[in-house]
Coordinates of C-alpha atoms in Angstrom, one line a residue:
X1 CA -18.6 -7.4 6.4
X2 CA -19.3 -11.4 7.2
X3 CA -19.1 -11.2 10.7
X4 CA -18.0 -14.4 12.3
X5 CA -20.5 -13.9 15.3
X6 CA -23.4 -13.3 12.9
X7 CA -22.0 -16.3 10.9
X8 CA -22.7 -18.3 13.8
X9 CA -26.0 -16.9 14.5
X10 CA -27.2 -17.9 11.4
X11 CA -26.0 -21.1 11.2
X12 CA -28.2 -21.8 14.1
X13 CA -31.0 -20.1 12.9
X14 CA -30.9 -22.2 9.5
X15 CA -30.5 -25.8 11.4
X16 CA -33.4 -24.6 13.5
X17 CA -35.5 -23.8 10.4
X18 CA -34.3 -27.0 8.5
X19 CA -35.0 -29.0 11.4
X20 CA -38.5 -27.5 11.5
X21 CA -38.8 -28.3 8.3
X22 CA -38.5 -32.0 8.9
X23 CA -34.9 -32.8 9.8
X24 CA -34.1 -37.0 10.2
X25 CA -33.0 -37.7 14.1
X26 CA -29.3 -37.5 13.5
X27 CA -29.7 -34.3 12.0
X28 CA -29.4 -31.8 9.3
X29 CA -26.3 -32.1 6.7
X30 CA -23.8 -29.4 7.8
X31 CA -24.5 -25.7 7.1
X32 CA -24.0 -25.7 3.0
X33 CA -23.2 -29.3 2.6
X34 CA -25.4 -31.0 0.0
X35 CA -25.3 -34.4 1.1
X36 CA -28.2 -36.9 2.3
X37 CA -29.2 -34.5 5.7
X38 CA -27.3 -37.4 7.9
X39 CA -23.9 -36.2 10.1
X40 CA -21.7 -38.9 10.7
X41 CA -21.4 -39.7 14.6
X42 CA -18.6 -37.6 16.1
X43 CA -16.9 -37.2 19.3
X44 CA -15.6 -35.4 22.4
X45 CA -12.7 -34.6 24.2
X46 CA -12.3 -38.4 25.9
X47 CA -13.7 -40.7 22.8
X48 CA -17.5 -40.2 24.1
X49 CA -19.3 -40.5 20.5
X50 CA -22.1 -38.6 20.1
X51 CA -24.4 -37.5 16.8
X52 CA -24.6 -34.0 16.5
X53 CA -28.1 -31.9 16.0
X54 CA -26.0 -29.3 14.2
X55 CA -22.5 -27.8 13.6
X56 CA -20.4 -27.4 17.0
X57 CA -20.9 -24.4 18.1
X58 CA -17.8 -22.6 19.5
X59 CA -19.2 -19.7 21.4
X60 CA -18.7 -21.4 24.9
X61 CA -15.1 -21.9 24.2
X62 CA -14.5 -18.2 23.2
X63 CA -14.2 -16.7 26.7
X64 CA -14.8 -19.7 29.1
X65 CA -14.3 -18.6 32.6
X66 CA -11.1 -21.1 33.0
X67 CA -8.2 -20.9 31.2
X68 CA -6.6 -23.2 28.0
X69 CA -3.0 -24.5 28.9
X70 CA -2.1 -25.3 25.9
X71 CA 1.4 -26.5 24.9
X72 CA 3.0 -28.0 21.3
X73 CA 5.7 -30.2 20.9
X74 CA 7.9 -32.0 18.3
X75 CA 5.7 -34.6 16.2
X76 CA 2.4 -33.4 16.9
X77 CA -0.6 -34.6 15.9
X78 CA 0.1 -37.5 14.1
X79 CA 1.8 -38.4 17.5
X80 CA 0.1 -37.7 20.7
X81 CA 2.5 -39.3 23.0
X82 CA 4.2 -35.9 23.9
X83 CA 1.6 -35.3 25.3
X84 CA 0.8 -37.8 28.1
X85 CA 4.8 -37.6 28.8
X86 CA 4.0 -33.3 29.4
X87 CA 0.9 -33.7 31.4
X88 CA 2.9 -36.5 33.6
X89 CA 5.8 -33.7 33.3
X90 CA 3.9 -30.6 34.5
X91 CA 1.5 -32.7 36.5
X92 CA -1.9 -31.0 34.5
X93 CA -3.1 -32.3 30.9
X94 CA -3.2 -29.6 28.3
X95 CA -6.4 -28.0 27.0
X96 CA -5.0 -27.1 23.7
X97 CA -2.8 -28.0 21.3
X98 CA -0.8 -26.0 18.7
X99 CA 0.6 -27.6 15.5
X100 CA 1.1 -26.3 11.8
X101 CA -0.1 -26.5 8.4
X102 CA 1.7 -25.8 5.0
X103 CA -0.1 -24.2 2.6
X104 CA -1.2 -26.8 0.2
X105 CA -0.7 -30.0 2.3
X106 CA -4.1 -31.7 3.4
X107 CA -5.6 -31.3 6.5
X108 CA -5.5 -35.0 8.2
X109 CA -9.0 -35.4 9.8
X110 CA -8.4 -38.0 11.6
X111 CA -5.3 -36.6 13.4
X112 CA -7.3 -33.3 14.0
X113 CA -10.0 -35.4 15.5
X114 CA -7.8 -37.4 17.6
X115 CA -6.2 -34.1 19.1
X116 CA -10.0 -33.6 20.1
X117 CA -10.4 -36.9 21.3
X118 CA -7.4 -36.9 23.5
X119 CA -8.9 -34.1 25.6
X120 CA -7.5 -30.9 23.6
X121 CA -8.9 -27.7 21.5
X122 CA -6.7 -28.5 18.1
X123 CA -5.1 -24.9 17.5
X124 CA -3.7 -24.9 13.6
X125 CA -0.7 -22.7 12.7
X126 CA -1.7 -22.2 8.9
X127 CA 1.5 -20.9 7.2
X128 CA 1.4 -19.7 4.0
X129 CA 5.1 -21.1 2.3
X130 CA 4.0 -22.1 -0.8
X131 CA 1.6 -19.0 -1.9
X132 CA 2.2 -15.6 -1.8
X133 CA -0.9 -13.4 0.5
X134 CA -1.6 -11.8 -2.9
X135 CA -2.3 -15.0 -4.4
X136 CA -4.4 -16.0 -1.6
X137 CA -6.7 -12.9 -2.2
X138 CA -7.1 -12.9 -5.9
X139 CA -8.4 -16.1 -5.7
X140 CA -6.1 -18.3 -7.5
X141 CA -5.5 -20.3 -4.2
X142 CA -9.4 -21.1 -4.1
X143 CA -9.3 -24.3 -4.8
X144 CA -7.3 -25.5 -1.9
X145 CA -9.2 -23.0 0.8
X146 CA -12.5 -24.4 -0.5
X147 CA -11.2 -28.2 -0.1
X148 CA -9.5 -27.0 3.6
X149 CA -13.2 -25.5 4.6
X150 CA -14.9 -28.7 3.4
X151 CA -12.8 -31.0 5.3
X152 CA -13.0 -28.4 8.6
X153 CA -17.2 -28.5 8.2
X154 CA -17.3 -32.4 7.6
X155 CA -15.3 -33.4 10.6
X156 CA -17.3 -31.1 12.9
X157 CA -15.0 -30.6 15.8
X158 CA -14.1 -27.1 17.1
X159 CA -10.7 -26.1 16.1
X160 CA -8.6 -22.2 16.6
X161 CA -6.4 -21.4 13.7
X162 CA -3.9 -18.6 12.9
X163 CA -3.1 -17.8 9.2
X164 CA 0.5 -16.2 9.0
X165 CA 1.1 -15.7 12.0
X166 CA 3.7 -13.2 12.9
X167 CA 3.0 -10.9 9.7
X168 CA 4.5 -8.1 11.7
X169 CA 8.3 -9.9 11.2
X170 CA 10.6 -10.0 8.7
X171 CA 11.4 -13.3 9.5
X172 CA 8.6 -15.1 7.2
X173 CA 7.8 -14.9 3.0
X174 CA 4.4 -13.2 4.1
X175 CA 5.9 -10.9 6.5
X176 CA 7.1 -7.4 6.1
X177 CA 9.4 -8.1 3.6
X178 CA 7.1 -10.1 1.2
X179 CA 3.9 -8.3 1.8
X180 CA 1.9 -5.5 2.6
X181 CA -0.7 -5.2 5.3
X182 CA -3.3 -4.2 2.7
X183 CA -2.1 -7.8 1.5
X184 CA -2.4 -9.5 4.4
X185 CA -5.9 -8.5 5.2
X186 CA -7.3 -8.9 1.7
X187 CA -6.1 -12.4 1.8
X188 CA -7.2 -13.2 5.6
X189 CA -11.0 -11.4 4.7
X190 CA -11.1 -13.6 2.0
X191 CA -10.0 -17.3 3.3
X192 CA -12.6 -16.5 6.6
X193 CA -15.2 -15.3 3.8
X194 CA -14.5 -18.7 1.1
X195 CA -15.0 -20.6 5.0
X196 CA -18.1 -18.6 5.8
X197 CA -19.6 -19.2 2.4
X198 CA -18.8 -22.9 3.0
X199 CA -20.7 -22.8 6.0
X200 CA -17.7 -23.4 8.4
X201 CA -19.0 -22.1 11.7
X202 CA -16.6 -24.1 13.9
X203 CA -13.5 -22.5 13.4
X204 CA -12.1 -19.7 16.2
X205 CA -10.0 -17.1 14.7
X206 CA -7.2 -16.3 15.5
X207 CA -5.0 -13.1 14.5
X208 CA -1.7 -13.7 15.3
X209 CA 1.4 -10.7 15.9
X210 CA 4.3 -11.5 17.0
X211 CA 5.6 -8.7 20.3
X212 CA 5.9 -5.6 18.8
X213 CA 9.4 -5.0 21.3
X214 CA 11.7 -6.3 18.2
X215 CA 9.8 -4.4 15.4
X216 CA 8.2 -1.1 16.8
X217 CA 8.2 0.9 13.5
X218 CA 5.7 -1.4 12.4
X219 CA 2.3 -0.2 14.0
X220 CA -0.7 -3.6 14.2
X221 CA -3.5 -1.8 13.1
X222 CA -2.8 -1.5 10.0
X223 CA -2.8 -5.6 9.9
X224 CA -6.1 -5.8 11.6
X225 CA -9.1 -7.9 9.7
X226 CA -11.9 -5.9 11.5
X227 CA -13.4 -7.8 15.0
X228 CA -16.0 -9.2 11.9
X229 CA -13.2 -11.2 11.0
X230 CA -11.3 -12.3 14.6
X231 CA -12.3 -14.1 17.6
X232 CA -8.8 -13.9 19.6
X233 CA -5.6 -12.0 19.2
X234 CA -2.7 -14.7 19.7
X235 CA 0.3 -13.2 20.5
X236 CA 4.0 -14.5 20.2
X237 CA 6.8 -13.5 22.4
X238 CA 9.2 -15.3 24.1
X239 CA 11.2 -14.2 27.0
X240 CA 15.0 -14.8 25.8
X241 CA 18.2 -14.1 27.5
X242 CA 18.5 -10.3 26.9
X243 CA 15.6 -7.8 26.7
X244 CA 12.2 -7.9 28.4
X245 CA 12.5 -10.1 31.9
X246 CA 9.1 -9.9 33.1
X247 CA 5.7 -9.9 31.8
X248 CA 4.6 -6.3 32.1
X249 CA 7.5 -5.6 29.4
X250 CA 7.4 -8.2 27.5
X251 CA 3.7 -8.5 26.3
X252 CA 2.5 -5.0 27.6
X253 CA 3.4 -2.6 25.0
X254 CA 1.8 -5.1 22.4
X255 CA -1.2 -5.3 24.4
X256 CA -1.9 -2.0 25.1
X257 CA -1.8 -1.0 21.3
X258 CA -3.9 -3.3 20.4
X259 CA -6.1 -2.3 23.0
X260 CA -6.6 0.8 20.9
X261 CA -8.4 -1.0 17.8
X262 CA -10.0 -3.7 19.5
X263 CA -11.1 -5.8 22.7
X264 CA -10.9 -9.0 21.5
X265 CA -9.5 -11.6 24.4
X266 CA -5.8 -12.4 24.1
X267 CA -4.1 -15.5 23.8
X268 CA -0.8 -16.0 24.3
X269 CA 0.0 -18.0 21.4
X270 CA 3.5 -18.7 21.4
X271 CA 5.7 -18.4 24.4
X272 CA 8.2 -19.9 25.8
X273 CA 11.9 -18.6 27.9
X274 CA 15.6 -19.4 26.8
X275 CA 17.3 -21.2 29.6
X276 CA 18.8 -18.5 32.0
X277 CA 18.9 -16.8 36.1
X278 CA 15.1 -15.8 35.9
X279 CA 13.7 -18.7 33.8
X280 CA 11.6 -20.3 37.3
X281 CA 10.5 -16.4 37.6
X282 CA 9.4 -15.9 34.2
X283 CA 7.3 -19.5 34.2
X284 CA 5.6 -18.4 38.0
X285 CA 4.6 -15.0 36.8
X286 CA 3.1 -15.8 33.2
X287 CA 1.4 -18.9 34.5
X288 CA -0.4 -16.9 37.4
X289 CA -0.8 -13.3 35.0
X290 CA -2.8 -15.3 32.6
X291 CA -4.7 -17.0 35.6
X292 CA -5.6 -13.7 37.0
X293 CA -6.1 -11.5 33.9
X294 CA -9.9 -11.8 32.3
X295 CA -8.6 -10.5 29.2
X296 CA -6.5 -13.5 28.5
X297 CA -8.1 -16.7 27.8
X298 CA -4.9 -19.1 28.1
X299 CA -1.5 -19.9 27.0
X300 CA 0.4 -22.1 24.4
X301 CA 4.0 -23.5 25.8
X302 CA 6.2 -23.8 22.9
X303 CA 8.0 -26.9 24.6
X304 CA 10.7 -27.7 22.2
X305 CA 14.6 -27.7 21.8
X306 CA 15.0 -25.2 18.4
X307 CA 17.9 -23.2 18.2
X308 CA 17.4 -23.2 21.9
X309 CA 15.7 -24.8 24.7
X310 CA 12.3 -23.4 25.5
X311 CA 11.0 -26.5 27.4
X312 CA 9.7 -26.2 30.7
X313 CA 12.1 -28.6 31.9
X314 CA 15.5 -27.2 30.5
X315 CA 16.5 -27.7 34.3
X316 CA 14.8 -29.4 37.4
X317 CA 14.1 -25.7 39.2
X318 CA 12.2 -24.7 36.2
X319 CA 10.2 -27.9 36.0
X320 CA 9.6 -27.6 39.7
X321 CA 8.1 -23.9 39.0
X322 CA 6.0 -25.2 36.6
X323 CA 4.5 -27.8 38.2
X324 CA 4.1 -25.5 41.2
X325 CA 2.5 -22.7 38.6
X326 CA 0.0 -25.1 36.7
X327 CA -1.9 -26.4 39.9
X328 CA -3.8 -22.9 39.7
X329 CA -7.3 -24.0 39.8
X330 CA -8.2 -21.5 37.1
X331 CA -6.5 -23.8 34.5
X332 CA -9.0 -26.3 35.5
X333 CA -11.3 -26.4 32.0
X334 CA -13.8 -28.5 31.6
X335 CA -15.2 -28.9 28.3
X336 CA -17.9 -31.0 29.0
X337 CA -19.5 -28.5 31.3
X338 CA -19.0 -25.9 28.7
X339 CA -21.4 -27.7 26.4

């Protein structure tokens, strides 16, 4: 098994040995890159440029002891603006910031960056449209995964990413309907693996359900990579106008049979409410459970109007419980001082 932790491990022991070995000041040519030994400058959340000694490393922002308050909007990342007209919104600045990839379409570096830049971990919905999982895992898809991994270990900034998320749905080609689960972790052991042979070390997986309330006959563990393969389980549910009303039923059940395979920190990595009586409630409560709760690093707000309207603002009394529910001081994450 190539465990991610011990992936990281030796990345550092390898820039430490190269660097003994007579590294130039700006340091050693990223973990299995071939170039001159030079890394171009890069930077930190803010703009500050710095050179780095080595790859990022990401471990600090695996578990920190605040919590991400993430959101994604319409537009992102090639435009940012969303997200200044949020923070002014919500009155707090998210700390991460979800948008998605299509299989096959390029990663743009210097959107990724400026996500990064602007003060927010870039989380990457990678969705698998255009390849099946079992072409993924045989290999034919290499070409592409390699390329991806190349661009990820060149641009050197820490970034979470799902690959088809929501596998235990119907609702997607590489869901239950257009794969197996022996599918989906052949192909999700073998992208990490292609990225770990590439010597990507700053990338934080993450495996991605979907609630398990609208499809209990299909159990998770089947879909589970191995804790060699995942850093945090991001799961989707959203609170809509029938069903669960409160947290405890909504994510629970999800949580607590996962928490028979593994104890790898949750994310919440799509949530959101539909307009209606309990919205304000639903917003107070999640916002202070995942504030509370040490097994939850953060949250992602899916703040958009699709097929119904999940933002935070649908109405001023939820926007007023938001605003009241993200002055916690345990959203307060710092990533400088988690360097």
């Amino acid at each position: 098994m190539k465990a991610t932790a011990l992936a990281r491990t030796l990345a550092a022991l390898l820039t430490g040995i190269l660097c003994l070995a007579g590294c130039v000041s700006s340091g050693p040519a990223p973990i299995g890159a071939g170039g001159n030994g030079a890394q171009p400058a890069a930077t930190g959340p803010g703009g500050a440029s710095y050179v780095p000694a080595q790859p990022y490393d990401v471990t600090p922002l695996l578990h920190p002891k605040a919590k991400y308050f993430g959101a994604t909007f319409d537009g992102v990342p090639k435009d940012l603006s969303p997200v200044a007209r949020y923070a002014s919104q919500v009155g707090r600045t998210p700390t991460m910031l979800e948008y998605y990839l299509g299989w096959g379409d390029e990663l743009q570096t210097d959107q990724t960056e400026a996500v990064w830049e602007n003060g927010q971990l870039p989380y990457i919905a990678w969705e698998p449209h255009k390849a099946t999982l079992a072409q993924i895992a045989d290999g034919s898809q290499d070409a592409y995964i390699v390329s991806t991994a190349r661009t990820l270990r060149a641009l050197n900034v820490p970034v979470a990413m799902s690959l088809a998320h929501e596998m235990n749905g119907a609702w997607y080609p590489w869901g239950t309907k257009g794969a197996t689960a022996a599918q989906f972790v052949k192909a999700w052991r073998h992208v990490h693996d292609v990225f770990q042979d590439e010597g990507v070390s700053t990338v934080i997986w993450v495996w991605s359900p979907n609630i398990i309330n609208p499809v209990p006959q299909v159990a998770l563990k089947p879909y589970y990579p191995g804790d060699g393969y995942v850093d945090w389980i991001g799961v989707v549910g959203y609170y809509a106008r029938t069903g669960a009303q409160d947290f405890q039923t909504l994510f629970g059940p999800t949580f607590r049979q996962i928490r028979t395979f593994t104890q790898r920190p949750f994310l919440l990595a799509e949530t959101g409410a539909q307009p209606n009586p309990r919205k304000s409630a639903q917003i107070t409560e999640l916002l202070k459970t995942v504030a509370t709760r040490s097994d939850v690093v953060g949250f992602i707000w899916f703040d958009l109007n699709k097929e119904t309207d999940w933002r935070v603002d649908s109405s001023p009394e939820t926007l007023a419980a938001f605003r009241t529910a993200a002055r916690n001081h345990r959203y307060d994450l710092d990533f400088a001082a988690l360097k």
